[in-house]
Structures are given as C-alpha cells and as structure tokens.
Coordinates of C-alpha atoms in Angstrom, one line a residue:
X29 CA -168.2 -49.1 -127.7
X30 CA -171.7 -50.9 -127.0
X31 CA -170.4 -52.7 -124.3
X32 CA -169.1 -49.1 -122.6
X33 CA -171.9 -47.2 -123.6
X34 CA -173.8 -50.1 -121.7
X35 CA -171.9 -50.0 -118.5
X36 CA -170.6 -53.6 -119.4
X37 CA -167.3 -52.3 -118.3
X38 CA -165.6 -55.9 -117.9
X39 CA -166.8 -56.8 -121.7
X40 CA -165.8 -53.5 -123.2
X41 CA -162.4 -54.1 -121.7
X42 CA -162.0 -58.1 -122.5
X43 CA -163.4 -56.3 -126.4
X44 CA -160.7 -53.4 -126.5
X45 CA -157.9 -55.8 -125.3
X46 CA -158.5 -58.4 -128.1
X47 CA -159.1 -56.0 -130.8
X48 CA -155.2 -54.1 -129.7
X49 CA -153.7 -57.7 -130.1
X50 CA -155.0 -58.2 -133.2
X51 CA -154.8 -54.4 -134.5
X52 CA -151.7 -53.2 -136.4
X53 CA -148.6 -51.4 -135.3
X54 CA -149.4 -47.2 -135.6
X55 CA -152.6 -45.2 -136.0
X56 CA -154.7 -48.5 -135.6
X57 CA -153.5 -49.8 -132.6
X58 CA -152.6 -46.3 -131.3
X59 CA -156.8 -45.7 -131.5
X60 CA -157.8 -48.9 -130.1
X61 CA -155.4 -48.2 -126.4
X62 CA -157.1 -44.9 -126.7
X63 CA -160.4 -44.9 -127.8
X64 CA -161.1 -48.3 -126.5
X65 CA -158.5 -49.6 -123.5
X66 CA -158.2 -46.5 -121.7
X67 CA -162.2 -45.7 -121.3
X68 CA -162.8 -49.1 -120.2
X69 CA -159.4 -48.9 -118.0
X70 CA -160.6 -45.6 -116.3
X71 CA -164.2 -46.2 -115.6
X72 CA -163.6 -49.9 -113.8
X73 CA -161.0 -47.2 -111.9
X74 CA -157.4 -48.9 -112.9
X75 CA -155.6 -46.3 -113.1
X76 CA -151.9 -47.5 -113.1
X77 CA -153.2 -50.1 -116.6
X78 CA -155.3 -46.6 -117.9
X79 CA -152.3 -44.3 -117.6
X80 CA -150.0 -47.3 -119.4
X81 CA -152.8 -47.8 -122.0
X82 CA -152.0 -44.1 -122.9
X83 CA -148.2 -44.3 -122.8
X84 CA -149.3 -47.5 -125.3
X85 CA -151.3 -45.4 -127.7
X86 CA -148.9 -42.2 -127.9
X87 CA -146.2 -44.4 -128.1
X88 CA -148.1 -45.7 -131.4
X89 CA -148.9 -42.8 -132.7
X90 CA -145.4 -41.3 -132.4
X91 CA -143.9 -44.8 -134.2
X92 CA -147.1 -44.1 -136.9
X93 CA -145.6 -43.1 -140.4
X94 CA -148.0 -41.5 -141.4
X95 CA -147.8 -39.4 -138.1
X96 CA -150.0 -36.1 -138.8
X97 CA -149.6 -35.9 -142.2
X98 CA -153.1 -34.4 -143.9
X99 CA -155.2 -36.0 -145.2
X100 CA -154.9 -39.0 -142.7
X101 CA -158.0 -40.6 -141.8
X102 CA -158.8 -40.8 -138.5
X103 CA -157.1 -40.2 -135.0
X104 CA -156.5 -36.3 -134.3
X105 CA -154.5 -34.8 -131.4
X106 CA -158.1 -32.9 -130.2
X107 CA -159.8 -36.5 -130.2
X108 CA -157.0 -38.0 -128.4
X109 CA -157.4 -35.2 -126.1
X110 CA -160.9 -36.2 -125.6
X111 CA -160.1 -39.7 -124.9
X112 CA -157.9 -38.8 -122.1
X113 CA -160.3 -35.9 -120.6
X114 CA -162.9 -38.6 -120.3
X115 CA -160.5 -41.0 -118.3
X116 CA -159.3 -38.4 -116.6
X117 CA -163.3 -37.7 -115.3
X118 CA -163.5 -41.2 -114.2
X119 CA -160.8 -41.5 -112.8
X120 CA -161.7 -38.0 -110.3
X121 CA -158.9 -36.4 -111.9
X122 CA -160.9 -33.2 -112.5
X123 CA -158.4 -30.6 -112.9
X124 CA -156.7 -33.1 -115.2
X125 CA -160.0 -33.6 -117.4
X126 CA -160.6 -29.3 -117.5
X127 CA -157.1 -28.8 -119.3
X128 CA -157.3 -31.4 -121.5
X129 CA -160.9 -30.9 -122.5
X130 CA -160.1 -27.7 -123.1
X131 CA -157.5 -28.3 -125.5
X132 CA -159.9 -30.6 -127.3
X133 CA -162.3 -28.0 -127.7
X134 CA -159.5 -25.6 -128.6
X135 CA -158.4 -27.4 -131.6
X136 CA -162.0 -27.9 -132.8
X137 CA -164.4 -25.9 -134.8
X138 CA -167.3 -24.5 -133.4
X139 CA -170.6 -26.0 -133.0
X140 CA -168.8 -29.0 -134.5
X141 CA -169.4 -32.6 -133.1
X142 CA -166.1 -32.7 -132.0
X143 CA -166.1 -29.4 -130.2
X144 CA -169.4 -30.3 -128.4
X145 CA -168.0 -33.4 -127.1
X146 CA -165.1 -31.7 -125.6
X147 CA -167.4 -28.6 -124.3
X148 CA -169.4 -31.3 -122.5
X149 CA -166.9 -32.6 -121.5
X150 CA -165.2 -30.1 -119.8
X151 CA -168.5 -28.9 -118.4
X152 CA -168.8 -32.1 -116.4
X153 CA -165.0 -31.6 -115.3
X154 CA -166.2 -28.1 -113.8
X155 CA -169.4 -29.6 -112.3
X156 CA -168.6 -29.8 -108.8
X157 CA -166.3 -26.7 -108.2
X158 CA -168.1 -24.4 -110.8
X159 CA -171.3 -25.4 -111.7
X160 CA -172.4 -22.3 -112.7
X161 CA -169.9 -22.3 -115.3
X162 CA -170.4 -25.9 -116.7
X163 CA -174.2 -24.8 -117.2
X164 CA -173.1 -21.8 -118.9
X165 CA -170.8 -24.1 -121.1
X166 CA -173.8 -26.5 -121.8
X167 CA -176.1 -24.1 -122.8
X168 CA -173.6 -22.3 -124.9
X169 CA -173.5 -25.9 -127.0
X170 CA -177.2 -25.9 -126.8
X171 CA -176.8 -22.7 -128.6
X172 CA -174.6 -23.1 -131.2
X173 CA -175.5 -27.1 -132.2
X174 CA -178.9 -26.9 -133.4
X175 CA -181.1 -30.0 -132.5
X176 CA -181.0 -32.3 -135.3
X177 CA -177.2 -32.1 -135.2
X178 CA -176.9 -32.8 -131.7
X179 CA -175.4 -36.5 -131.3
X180 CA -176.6 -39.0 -129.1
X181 CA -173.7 -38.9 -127.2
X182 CA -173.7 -35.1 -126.4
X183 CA -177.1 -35.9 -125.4
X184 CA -175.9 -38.2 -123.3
X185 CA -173.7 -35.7 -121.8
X186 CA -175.9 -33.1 -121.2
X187 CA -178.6 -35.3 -119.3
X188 CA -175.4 -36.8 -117.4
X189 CA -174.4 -33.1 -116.3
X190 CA -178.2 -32.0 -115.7
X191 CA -178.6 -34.9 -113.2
X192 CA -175.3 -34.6 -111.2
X193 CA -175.4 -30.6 -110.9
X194 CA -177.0 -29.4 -107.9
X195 CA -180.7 -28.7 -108.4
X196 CA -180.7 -25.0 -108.2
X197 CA -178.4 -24.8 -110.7
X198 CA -179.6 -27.5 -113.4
X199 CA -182.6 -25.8 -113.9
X200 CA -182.4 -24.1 -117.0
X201 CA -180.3 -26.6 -118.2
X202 CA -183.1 -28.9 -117.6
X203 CA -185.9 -26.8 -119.1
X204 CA -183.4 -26.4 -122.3
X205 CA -183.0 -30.3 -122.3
X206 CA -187.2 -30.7 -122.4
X207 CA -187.4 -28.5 -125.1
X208 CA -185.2 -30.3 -127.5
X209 CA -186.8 -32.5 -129.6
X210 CA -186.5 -36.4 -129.6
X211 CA -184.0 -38.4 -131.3
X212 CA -185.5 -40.7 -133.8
X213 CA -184.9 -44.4 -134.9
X214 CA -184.5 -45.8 -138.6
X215 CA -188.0 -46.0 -139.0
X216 CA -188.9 -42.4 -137.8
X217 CA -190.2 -43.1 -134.3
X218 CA -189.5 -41.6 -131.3
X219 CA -186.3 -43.2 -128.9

C-alpha cells in the first residue's frame, strides 16, 4: 500500500505478488488479488494480468466458506467494487469505473469512509465528460464528512480531482479544499 501510495508501482506489485503466494486460499488471498495485485496491475497499465487478477480474487471469494456470512471481518462486495472502480480509472475505462463506483457508494452508508471513497471515486470517473457533476459529487462529500473525519486518502482524492478538472470548473472545489483544516501527525503538528 506504501509502495502504491508512493508511485513505486514496480515494488507495490513485486509486494502484492509475494504476499498472494504466501496468503491463504479464500477471503485472504481473495483481498490480496484485489486490494493489492489489481491496483498495482492497473496503474503500470496491464490490463490483460489486472482483469485475471480479478477473475483470481472473485474466484476466491466465491471458493471462501465463510462467503458473506455476517459478521465476517473484512472484504465487502461495495469494497470490492471500489477496488475494481479504481482499476478501472487507470486503466481509462471510465464508463467502467462510474458503474462500479456507483455501486460502491450504493451499498455504503452516508458520509461513511467507505461511501466517500467511492463518491470520489466516481467523481474522478465523471471528470472529463461531466465535470460539473464530479464537483457537485465532491462537494456533496465535503458536505456530509466533516473535516476531522475526512481520510487521508479522500484527501488525496479530492486534491487529485481539483487539479485534473478544468480550471473554471475546480474553483469552488478549490476554495472548499483551502478551507479544510490540516491533517495532523502523531505529535500534533501540521502535515
């Protein structure tokens, strides 16, 4: 996840693929060819081993005997949704990204981290063909995830969709995004 996070997209890849050897059969390994393969897989842009990394990691969940029992820890159908919204993205498979990414954010709560992420999400998937709507969509987050529960990654996000939408239309976004306050470290200072 550092290594991704980083743009270390070789290492996050070389990480993921040694931790699904070593993970066990179901939810594990079914999180690790999700979560961890097919990011890496989609944003060095091989699609063919992303798309089979997928295959791997439904495959594993379906096998999983646990399945979607509650109560499981772990893995949910909106998260795996995620996962594949955010491939889809970097891979350019826009239209691909929206409908997933709105299924993630369907099956969440509101103003939950789980529903920002796929908000964002599909935000950024709307970006270039309606980015009046994915500023909507990012401001509508800003509204209803107040500031100190924001993660870093919807952060991320955000200042990710302010810089690749057209000017004209990131400004309020922007302005929003200066008004929020700063994340903080373990010892209280400013990041």
């Amino acid at each position: 996840m550092v290594a991704r996070t980083t743009g270390r997209y070789d290492a996050a890849l070389a990480h993921a693929e040694r931790g699904a050897r070593l993970a066990p059969a179901g939810l594990a390994r079914a999180q690790l060819h999700a979560w961890a393969l097919l990011p890496a897989l989609a944003r060095l842009h091989r699609a063919d081993e992303a798309d089979q990394a997928l295959r791997t990691a439904l495959a594993e969940l379906e096998a999983d005997p646990s399945g979607t029992a509650p109560g499981r820890f772990g893995f949910d159908e909106p998260e795996l949704a995620l996962h594949q919204a955010e491939a889809d993205l970097a891979l350019g498979r826009h239209q691909q990204a929206r409908t997933r990414a709105e299924a993630s954010a369907a099956a969440c709560p509101d103003g939950t981290g789980g529903w920002a992420a796929a908000t964002l999400v599909l935000a950024q998937a709307e970006a270039a063909g309606s980015p009046q709507d994915a500023v909507q969509r990012a401001l509508h987050v800003l509204d209803h995830v107040p500031a100190t529960r924001l993660r870093s990654t919807a952060r991320t996000r955000l200042h990710q969709l302010a810089t690749t939408l057209p000017t004209h239309h990131a400004t309020d976004l922007t302005e929003r995004l200066n008004t929020i306050p700063a994340t903080i470290d373990h010892h209280g200072h400013a990041l």
